[in-house]
mmCIF file of C-alpha atoms in Angstrom:
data_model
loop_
_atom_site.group_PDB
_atom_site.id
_atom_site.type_symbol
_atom_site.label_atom_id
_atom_site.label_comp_id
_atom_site.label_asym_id
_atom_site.label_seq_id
_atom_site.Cartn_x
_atom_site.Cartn_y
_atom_site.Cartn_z
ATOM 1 C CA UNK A 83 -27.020 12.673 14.966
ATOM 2 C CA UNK A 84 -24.524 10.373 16.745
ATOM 3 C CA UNK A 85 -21.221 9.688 15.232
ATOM 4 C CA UNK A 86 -19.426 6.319 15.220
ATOM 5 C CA UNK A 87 -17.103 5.382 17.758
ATOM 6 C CA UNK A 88 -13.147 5.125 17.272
ATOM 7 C CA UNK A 89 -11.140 3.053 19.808
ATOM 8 C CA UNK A 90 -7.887 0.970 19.200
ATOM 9 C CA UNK A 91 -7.184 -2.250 20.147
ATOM 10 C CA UNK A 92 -3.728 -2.890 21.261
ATOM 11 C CA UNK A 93 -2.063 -6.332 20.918
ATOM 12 C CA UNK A 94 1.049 -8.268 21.066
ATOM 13 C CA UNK A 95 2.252 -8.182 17.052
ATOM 14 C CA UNK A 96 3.822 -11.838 17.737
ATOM 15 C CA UNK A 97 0.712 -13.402 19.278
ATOM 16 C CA UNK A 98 -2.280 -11.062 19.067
ATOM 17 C CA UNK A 99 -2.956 -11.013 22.624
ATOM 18 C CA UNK A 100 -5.460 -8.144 23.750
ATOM 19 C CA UNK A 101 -2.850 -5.994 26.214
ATOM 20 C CA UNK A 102 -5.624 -3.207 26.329
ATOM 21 C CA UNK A 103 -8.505 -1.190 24.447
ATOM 22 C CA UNK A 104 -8.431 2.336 24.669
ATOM 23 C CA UNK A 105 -10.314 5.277 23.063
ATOM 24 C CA UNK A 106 -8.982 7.527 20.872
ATOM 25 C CA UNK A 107 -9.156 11.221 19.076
ATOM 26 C CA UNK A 108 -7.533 13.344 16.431
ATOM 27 C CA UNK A 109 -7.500 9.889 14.784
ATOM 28 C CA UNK A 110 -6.192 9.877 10.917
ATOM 29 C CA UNK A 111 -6.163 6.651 8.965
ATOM 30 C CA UNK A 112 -5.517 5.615 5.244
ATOM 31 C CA UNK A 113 -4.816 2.418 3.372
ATOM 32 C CA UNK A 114 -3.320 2.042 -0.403
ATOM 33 C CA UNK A 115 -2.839 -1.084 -3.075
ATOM 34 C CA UNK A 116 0.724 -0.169 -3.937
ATOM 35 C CA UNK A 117 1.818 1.691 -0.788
ATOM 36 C CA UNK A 118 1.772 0.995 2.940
ATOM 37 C CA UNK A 119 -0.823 2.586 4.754
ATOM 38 C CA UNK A 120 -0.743 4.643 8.157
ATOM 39 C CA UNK A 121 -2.255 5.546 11.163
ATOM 40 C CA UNK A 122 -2.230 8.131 13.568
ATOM 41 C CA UNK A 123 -4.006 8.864 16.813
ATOM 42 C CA UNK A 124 -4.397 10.427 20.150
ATOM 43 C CA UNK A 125 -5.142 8.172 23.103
ATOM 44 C CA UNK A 126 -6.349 11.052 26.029
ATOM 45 C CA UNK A 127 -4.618 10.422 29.312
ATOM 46 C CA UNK A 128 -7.552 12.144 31.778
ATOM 47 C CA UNK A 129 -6.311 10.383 35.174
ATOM 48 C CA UNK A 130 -2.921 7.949 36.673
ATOM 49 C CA UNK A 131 -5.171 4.815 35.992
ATOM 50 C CA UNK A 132 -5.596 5.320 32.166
ATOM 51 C CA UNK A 133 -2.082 6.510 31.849
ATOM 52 C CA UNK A 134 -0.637 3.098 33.818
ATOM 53 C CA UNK A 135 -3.121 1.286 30.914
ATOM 54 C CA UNK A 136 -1.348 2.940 27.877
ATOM 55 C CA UNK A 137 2.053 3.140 29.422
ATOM 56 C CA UNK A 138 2.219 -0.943 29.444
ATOM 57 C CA UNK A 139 0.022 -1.602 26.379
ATOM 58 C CA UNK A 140 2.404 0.670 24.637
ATOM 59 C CA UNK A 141 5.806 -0.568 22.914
ATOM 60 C CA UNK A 142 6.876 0.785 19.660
ATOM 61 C CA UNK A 143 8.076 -2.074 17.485
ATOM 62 C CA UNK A 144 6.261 -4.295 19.598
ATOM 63 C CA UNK A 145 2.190 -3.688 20.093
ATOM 64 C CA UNK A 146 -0.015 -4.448 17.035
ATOM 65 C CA UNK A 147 -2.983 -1.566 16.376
ATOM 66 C CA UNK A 148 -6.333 -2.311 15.486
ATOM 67 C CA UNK A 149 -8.494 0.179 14.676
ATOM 68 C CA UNK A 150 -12.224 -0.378 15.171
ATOM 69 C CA UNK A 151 -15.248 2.216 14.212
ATOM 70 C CA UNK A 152 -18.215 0.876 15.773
ATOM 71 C CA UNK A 153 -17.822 -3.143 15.785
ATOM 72 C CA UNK A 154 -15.711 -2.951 12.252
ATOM 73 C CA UNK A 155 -12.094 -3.348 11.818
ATOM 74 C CA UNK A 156 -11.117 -0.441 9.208
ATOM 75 C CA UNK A 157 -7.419 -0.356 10.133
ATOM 76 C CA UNK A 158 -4.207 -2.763 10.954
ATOM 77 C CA UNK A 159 -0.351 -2.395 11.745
ATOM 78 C CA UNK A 160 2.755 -1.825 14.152
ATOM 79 C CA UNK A 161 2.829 0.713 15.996
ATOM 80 C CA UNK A 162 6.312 2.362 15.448
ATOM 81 C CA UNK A 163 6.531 5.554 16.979
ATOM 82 C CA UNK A 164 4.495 7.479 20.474
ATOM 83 C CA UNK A 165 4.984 10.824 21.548
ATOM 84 C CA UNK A 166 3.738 12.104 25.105
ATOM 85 C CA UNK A 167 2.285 15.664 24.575
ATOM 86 C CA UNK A 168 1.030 17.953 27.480
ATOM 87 C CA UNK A 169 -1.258 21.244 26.944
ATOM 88 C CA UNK A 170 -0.765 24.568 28.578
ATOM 89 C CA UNK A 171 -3.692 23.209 30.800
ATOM 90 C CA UNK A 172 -1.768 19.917 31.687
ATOM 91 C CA UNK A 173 -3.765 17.973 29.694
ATOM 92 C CA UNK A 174 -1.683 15.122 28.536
ATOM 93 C CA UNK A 175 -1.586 12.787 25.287
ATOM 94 C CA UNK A 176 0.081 10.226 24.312
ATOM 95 C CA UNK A 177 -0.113 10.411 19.998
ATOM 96 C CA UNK A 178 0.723 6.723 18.265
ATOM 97 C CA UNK A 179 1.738 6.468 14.594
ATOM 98 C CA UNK A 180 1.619 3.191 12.958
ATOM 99 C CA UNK A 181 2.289 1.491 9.420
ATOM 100 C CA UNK A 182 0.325 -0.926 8.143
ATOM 101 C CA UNK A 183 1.472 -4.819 8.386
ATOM 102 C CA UNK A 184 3.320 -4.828 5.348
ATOM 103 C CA UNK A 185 5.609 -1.944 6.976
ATOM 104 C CA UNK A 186 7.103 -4.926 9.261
ATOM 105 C CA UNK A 187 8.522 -6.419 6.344
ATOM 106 C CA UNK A 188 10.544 -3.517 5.803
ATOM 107 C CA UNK A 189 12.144 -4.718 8.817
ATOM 108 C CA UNK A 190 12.893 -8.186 7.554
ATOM 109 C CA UNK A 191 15.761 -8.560 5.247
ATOM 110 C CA UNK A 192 16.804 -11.557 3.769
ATOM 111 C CA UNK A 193 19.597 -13.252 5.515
ATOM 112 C CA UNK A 194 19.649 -16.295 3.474
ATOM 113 C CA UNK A 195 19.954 -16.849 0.023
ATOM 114 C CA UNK A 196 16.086 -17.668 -1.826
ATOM 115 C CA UNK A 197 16.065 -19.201 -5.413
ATOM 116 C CA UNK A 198 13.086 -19.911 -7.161
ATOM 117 C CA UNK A 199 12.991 -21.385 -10.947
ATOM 118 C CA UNK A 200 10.209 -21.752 -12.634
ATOM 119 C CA UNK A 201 8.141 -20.479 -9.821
ATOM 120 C CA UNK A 202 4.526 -18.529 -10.149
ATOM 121 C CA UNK A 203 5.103 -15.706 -9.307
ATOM 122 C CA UNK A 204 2.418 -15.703 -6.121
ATOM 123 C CA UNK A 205 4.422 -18.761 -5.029
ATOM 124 C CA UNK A 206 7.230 -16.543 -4.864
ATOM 125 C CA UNK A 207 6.150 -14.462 -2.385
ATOM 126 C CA UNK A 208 4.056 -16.827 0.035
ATOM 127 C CA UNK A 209 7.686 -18.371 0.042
ATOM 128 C CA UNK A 210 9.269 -14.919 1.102
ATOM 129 C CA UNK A 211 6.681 -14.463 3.593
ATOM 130 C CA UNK A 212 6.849 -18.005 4.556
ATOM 131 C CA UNK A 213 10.737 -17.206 5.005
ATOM 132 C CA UNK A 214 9.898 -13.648 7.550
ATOM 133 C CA UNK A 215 7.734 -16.171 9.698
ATOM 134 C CA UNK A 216 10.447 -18.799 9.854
ATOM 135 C CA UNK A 217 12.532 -17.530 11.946
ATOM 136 C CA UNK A 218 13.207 -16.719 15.366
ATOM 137 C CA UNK A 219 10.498 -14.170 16.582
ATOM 138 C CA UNK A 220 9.705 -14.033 12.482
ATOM 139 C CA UNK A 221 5.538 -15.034 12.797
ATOM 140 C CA UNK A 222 3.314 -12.366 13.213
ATOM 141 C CA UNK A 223 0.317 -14.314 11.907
ATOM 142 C CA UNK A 224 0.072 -12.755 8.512
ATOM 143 C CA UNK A 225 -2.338 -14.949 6.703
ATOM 144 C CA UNK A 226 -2.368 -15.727 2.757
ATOM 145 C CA UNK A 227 -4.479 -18.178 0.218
ATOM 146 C CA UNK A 228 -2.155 -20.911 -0.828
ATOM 147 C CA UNK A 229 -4.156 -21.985 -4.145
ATOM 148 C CA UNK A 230 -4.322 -18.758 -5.863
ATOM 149 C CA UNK A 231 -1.813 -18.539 -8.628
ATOM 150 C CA UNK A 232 -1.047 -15.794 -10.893
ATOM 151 C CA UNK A 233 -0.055 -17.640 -14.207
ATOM 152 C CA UNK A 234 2.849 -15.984 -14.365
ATOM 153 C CA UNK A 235 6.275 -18.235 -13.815
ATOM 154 C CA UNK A 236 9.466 -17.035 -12.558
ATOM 155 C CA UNK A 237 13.432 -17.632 -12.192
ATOM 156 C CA UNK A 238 14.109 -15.598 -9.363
ATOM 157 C CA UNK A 239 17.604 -15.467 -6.865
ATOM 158 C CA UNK A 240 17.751 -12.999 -3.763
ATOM 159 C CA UNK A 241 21.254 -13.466 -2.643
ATOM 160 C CA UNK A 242 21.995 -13.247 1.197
ATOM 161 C CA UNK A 243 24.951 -10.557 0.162
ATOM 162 C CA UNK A 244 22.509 -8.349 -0.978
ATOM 163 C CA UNK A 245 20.525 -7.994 2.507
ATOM 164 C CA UNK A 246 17.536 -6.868 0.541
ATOM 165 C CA UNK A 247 14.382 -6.016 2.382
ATOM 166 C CA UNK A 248 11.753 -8.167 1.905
ATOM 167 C CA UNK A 249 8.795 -5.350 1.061
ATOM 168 C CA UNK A 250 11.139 -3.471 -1.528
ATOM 169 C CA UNK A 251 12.109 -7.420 -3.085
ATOM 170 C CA UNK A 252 8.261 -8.488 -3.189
ATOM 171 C CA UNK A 253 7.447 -4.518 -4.635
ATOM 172 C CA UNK A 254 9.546 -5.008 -7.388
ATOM 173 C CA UNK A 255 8.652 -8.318 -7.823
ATOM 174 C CA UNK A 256 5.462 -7.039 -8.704
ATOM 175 C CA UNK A 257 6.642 -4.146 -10.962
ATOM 176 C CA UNK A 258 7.660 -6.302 -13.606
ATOM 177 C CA UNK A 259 6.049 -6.837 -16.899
ATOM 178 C CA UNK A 260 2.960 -9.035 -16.309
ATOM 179 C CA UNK A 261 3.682 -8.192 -12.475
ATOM 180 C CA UNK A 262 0.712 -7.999 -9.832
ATOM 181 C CA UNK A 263 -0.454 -6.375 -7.346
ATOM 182 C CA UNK A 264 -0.454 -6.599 -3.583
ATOM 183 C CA UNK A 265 -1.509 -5.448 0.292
ATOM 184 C CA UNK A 266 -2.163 -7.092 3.952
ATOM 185 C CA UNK A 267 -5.495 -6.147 4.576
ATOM 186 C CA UNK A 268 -7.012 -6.245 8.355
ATOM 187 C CA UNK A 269 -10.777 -7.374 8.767
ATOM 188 C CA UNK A 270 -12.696 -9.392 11.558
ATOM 189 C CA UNK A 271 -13.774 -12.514 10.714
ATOM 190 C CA UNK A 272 -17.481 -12.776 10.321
ATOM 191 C CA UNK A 273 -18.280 -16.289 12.111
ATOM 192 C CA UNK A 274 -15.379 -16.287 14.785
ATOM 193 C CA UNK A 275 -14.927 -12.691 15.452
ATOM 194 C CA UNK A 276 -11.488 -13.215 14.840
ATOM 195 C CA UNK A 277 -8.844 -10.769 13.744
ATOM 196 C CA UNK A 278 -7.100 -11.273 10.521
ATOM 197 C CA UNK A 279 -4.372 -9.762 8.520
ATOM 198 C CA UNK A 280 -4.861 -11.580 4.923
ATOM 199 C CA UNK A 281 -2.824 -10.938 1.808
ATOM 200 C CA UNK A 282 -4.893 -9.750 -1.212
ATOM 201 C CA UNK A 283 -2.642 -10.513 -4.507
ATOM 202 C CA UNK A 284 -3.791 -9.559 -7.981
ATOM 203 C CA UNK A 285 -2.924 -10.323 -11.318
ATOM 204 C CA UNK A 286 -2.723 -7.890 -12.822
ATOM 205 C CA UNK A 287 -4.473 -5.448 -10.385
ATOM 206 C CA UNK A 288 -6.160 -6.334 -7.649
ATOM 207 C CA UNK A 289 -9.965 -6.381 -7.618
ATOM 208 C CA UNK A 290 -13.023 -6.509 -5.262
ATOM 209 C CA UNK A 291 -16.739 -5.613 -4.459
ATOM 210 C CA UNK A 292 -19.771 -7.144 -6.972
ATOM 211 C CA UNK A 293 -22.040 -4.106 -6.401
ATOM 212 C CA UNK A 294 -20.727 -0.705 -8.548
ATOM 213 C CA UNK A 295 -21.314 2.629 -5.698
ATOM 214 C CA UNK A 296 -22.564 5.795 -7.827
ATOM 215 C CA UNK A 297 -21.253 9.118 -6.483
ATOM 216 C CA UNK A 298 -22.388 12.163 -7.628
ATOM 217 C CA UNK A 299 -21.118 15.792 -7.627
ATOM 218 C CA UNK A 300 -23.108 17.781 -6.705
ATOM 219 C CA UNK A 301 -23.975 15.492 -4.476
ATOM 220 C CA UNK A 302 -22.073 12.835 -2.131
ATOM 221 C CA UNK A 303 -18.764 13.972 -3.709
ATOM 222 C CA UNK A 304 -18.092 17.060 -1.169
ATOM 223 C CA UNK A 305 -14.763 18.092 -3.762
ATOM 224 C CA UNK A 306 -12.372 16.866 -5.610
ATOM 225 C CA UNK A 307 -8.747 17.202 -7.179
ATOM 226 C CA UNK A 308 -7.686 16.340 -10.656
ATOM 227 C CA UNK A 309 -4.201 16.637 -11.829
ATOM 228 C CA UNK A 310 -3.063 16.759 -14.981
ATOM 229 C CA UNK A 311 0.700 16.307 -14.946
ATOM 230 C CA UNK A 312 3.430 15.383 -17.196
ATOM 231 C CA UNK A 313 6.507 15.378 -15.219
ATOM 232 C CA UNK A 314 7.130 11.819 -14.696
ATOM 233 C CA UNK A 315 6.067 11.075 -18.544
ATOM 234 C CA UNK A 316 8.985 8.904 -20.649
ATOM 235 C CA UNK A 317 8.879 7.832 -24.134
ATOM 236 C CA UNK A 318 12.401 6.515 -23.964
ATOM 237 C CA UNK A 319 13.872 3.993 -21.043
ATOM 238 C CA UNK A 320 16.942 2.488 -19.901
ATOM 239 C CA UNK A 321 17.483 0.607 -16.637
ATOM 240 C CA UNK A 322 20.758 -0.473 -14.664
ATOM 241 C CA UNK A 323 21.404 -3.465 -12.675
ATOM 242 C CA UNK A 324 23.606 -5.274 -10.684
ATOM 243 C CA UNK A 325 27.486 -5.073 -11.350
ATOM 244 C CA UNK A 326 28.888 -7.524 -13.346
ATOM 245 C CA UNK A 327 31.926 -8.613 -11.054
ATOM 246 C CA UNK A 328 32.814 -11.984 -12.818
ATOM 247 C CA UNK A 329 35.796 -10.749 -14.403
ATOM 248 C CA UNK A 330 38.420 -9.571 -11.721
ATOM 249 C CA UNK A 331 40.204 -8.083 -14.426
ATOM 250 C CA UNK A 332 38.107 -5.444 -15.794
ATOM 251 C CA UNK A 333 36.316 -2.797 -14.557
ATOM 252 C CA UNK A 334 33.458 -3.878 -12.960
ATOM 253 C CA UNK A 335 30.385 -2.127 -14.759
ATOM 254 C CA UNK A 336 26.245 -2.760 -14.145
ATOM 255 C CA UNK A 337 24.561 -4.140 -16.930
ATOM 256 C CA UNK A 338 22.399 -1.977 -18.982
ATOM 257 C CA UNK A 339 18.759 -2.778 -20.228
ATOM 258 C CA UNK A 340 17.962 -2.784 -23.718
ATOM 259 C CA UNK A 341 17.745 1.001 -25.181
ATOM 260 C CA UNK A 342 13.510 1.524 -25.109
ATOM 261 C CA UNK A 343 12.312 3.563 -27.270
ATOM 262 C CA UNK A 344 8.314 4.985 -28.321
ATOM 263 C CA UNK A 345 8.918 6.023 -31.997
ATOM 264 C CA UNK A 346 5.297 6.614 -32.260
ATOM 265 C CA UNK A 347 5.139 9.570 -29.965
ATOM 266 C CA UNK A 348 8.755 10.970 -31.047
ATOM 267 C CA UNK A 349 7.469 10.656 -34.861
ATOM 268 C CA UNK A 350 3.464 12.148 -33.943
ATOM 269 C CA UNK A 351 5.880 15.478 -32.353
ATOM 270 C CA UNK A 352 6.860 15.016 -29.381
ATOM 271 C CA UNK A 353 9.918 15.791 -27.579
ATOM 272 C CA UNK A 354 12.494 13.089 -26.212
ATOM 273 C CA UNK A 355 11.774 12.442 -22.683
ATOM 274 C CA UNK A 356 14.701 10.142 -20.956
ATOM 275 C CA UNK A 357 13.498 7.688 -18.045
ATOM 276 C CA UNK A 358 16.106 5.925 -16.474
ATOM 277 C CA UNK A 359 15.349 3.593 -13.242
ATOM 278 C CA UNK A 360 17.998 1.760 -11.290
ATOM 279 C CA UNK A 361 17.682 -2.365 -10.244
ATOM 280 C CA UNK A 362 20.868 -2.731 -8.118
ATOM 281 C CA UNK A 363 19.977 -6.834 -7.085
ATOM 282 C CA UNK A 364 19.324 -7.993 -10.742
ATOM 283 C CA UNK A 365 21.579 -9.517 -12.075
ATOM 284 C CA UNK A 366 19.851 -11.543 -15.340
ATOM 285 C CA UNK A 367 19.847 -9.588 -18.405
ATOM 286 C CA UNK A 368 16.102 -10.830 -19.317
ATOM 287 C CA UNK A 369 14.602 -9.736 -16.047
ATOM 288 C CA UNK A 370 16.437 -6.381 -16.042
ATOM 289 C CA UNK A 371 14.625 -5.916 -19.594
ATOM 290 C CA UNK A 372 11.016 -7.246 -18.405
ATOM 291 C CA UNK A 373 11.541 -4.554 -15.698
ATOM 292 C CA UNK A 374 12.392 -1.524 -18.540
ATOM 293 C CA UNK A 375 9.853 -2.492 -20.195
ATOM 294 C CA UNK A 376 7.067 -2.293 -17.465
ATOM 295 C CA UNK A 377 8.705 0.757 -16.384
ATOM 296 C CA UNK A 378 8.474 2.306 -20.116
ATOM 297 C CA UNK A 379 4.879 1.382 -20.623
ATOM 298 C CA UNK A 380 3.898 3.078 -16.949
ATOM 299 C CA UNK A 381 5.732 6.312 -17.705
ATOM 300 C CA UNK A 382 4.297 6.608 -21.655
ATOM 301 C CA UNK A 383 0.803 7.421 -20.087
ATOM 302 C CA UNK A 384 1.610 7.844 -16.581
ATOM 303 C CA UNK A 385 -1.900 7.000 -14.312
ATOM 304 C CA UNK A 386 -3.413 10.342 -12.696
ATOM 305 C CA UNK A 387 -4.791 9.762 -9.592
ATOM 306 C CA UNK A 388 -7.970 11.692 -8.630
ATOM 307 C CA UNK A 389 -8.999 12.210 -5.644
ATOM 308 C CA UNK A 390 -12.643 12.740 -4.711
ATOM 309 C CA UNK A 391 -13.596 13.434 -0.959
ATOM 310 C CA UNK A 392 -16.974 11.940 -0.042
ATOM 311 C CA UNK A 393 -19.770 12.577 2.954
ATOM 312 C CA UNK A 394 -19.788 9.112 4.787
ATOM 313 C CA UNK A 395 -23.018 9.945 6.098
ATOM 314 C CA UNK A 396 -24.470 10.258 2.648
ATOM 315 C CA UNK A 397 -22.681 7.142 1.272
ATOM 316 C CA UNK A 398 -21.598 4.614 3.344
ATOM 317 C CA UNK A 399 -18.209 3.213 2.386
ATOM 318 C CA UNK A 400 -15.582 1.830 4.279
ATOM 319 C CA UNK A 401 -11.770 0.676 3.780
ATOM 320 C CA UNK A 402 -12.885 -2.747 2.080
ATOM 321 C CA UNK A 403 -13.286 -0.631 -1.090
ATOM 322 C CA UNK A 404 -10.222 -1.010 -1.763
ATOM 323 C CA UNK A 405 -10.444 -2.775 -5.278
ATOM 324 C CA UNK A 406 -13.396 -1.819 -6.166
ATOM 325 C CA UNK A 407 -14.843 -0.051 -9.371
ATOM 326 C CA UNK A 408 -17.214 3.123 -8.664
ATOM 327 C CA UNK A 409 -18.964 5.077 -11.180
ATOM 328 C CA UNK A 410 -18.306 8.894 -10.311
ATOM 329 C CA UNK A 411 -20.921 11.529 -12.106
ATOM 330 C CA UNK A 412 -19.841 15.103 -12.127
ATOM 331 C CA UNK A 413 -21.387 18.428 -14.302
ATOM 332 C CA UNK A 414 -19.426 21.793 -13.166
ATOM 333 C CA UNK A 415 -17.896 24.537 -15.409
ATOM 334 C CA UNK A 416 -15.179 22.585 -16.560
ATOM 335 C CA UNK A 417 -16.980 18.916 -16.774
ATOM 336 C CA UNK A 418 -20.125 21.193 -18.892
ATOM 337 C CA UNK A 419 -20.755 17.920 -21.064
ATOM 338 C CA UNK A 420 -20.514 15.715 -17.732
ATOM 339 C CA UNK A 421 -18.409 12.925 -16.538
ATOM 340 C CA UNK A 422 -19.398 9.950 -16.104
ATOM 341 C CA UNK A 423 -16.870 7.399 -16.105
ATOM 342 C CA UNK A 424 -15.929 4.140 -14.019
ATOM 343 C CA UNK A 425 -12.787 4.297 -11.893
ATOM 344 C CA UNK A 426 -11.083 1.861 -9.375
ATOM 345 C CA UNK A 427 -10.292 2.512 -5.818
ATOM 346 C CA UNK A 428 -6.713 2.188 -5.162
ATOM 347 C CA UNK A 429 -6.701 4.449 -2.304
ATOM 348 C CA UNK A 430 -8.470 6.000 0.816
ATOM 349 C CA UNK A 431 -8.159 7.889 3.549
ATOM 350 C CA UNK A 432 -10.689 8.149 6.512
ATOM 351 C CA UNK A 433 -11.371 11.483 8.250
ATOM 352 C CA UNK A 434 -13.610 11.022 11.517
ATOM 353 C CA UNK A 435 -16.316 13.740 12.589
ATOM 354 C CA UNK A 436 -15.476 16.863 14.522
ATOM 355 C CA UNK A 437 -17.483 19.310 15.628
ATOM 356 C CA UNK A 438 -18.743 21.311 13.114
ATOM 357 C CA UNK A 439 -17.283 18.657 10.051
ATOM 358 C CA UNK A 440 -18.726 15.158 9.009
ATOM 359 C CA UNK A 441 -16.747 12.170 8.500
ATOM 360 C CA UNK A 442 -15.520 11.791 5.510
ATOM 361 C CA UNK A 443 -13.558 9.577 3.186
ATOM 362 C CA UNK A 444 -11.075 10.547 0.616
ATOM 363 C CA UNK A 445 -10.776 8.142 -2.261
ATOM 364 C CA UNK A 446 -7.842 7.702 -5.176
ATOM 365 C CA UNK A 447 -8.958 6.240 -8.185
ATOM 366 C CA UNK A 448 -7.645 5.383 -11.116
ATOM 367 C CA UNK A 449 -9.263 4.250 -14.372
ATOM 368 C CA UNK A 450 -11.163 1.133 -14.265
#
């Protein structure tokens, strides 16, 4: 059986420009709506010529990865960090790590003061991004579509004195009540063969694929985890923001959300559990409130996230998934009835073959 090929594609991040394609083991790769996704590999140094190659393709900061299997793009971001390793034997290494695009904009903070009033909310952060690409050395060709809007208006200020990163402003952005959700994806275009890094925004989630997959255990599910945890749970919520410094004469004190609290589960028996969470750039009282409110409703039935690891080479999936709703079977001791729910994908990780193990993908769902 022949496996699928792994190779990355270095580039300059600014322009894209091929500086060399190399192959690659011990490669590790996953990709997340809600987190940034990484990327790790090994790119095998056998002789001077292919070391000269990855010595001046390489440039933390600087070179853009692209992951191909086969002729598919499953994987896109900086390359950050390189290590040179050498065996016992004096076989040498060089291992990359990357983050995925949106990890440059933890990178970019905002230097000048953005308002928005009355704004949708998507609006708000094609302007932000808009902003990154403006200036000097800013553009890295991150690609969005300007007509989708969310429905959603806000008033929004990111003051200059703040310095806020631009990832953690557009996160929380989206963590408000009636927020989104958000990732850069990477892809090859199919009629130009061109490489593309596209923003996927959601409202309120993010979804994708027309087709439901089936996966079975037993069956294409190899395992799976299933947690069932209560330590993050809340049924009462406050949240702090910015300082109030208006009045030089007074202490100067954060204001303090509305008091939250979930009579219905304190009244059906259950204990007071506290949730605080802390908004140190907001400084309207009505956003701070939208926020503890989100946050209360997330933590009163906090998501599980199972995780299911599936045989590739029984069903084919790949990291445009990402979105989409599966319908996972499963009959064991403890699901004697059986399962059979639908879930979304809001996770994945890709393990390539080695000898002796297939490739497989692990996905994180959470109810569809």
């Amino acid at each position: 059986m022949a496996f699928p090929t792994y190779r990355v594609v270095l580039c300059d991040l600014r322009s894209d420009q091929v500086l060399d394609v190399l192959p690659i083991t011990d490669v590790s790769l996953d990709d997340y709506i809600g987190k940034v996704g990484t990327a790790s590999a090994t790119i095998p140094l056998p002789n001077r010529a292919v070391a000269a190659r990855a010595r001046a393709a390489v440039e933390p900061g600087r070179t853009a990865v692209w992951i191909e299997r086969g002729s598919e793009i499953w994987w896109g971001g900086v390359l950050w960090t390189a290590s040179l390793t050498s065996s016992s034997r004096g076989f040498l290494g060089l291992q990359v790590q990357a983050g995925g695009w949106a990890s440059y904009l933890d990178h970019r903070a905002i230097l000048h003061t953005q308002e928005a009033k009355q704004v949708d909310q998507f609006d708000i952060v094609r302007g932000l991004l808009d902003y990154a690409a403006s200036l000097p050395g800013g553009e890295i060709g991150i690609e969005y579509d300007a007509e989708q809007l969310s429905g959603v208006l806000r008033d929004r200020t990111f003051r200059r004195y703040d310095v806020p990163r631009i990832r953690e402003v557009i996160d929380q952005l989206a963590a408000v009540e009636s927020g989104f959700e958000w990732r850069i994806a990477s892809y090859r275009d199919p009629g130009s063969g061109r490489r593309i890094k596209q923003v996927q925004l959601g409202a309120p989630v993010i979804r994708t694929g027309a087709s439901e997959v089936v996966l079975d255990h037993p069956g294409p599910i190899l395992s799976y985890g299933w947690p069932i945890d209560a330590t993050v749970q809340a049924n009462v919520w406050q949240s702090r923001g910015a300082s109030d410094n208006r009045n030089q004469t007074k202490e100067s004190l954060p204001i303090m959300s509305e008091l939250l609290e979930e009579t219905g589960q304190l009244t059906a028996g259950w204990p007071r559990l506290d949730g605080t969470s802390d908004y140190s750039t907001v400084t309207e009282q009505a956003t701070l409130d939208a926020h503890a409110r989100a946050d209360l409703a997330a933590a009163l039935h906090p998501q599980t996230i199972p995780e299911l690891t599936v045989a590739l080479d029984r069903t084919p999936l790949s990291p445009a998934l990402l979105g989409a709703t599966v319908r996972v079977r499963i009959r064991d001791l403890w699901w004697a009835e059986g399962l059979d729910r639908r879930y979304r994908v809001v996770g994945l990780a890709i393990s390539p073959p080695l000898r002796g193990r297939p490739e497989t993908a692990r996905l994180f769902l959470e109810a569809a």
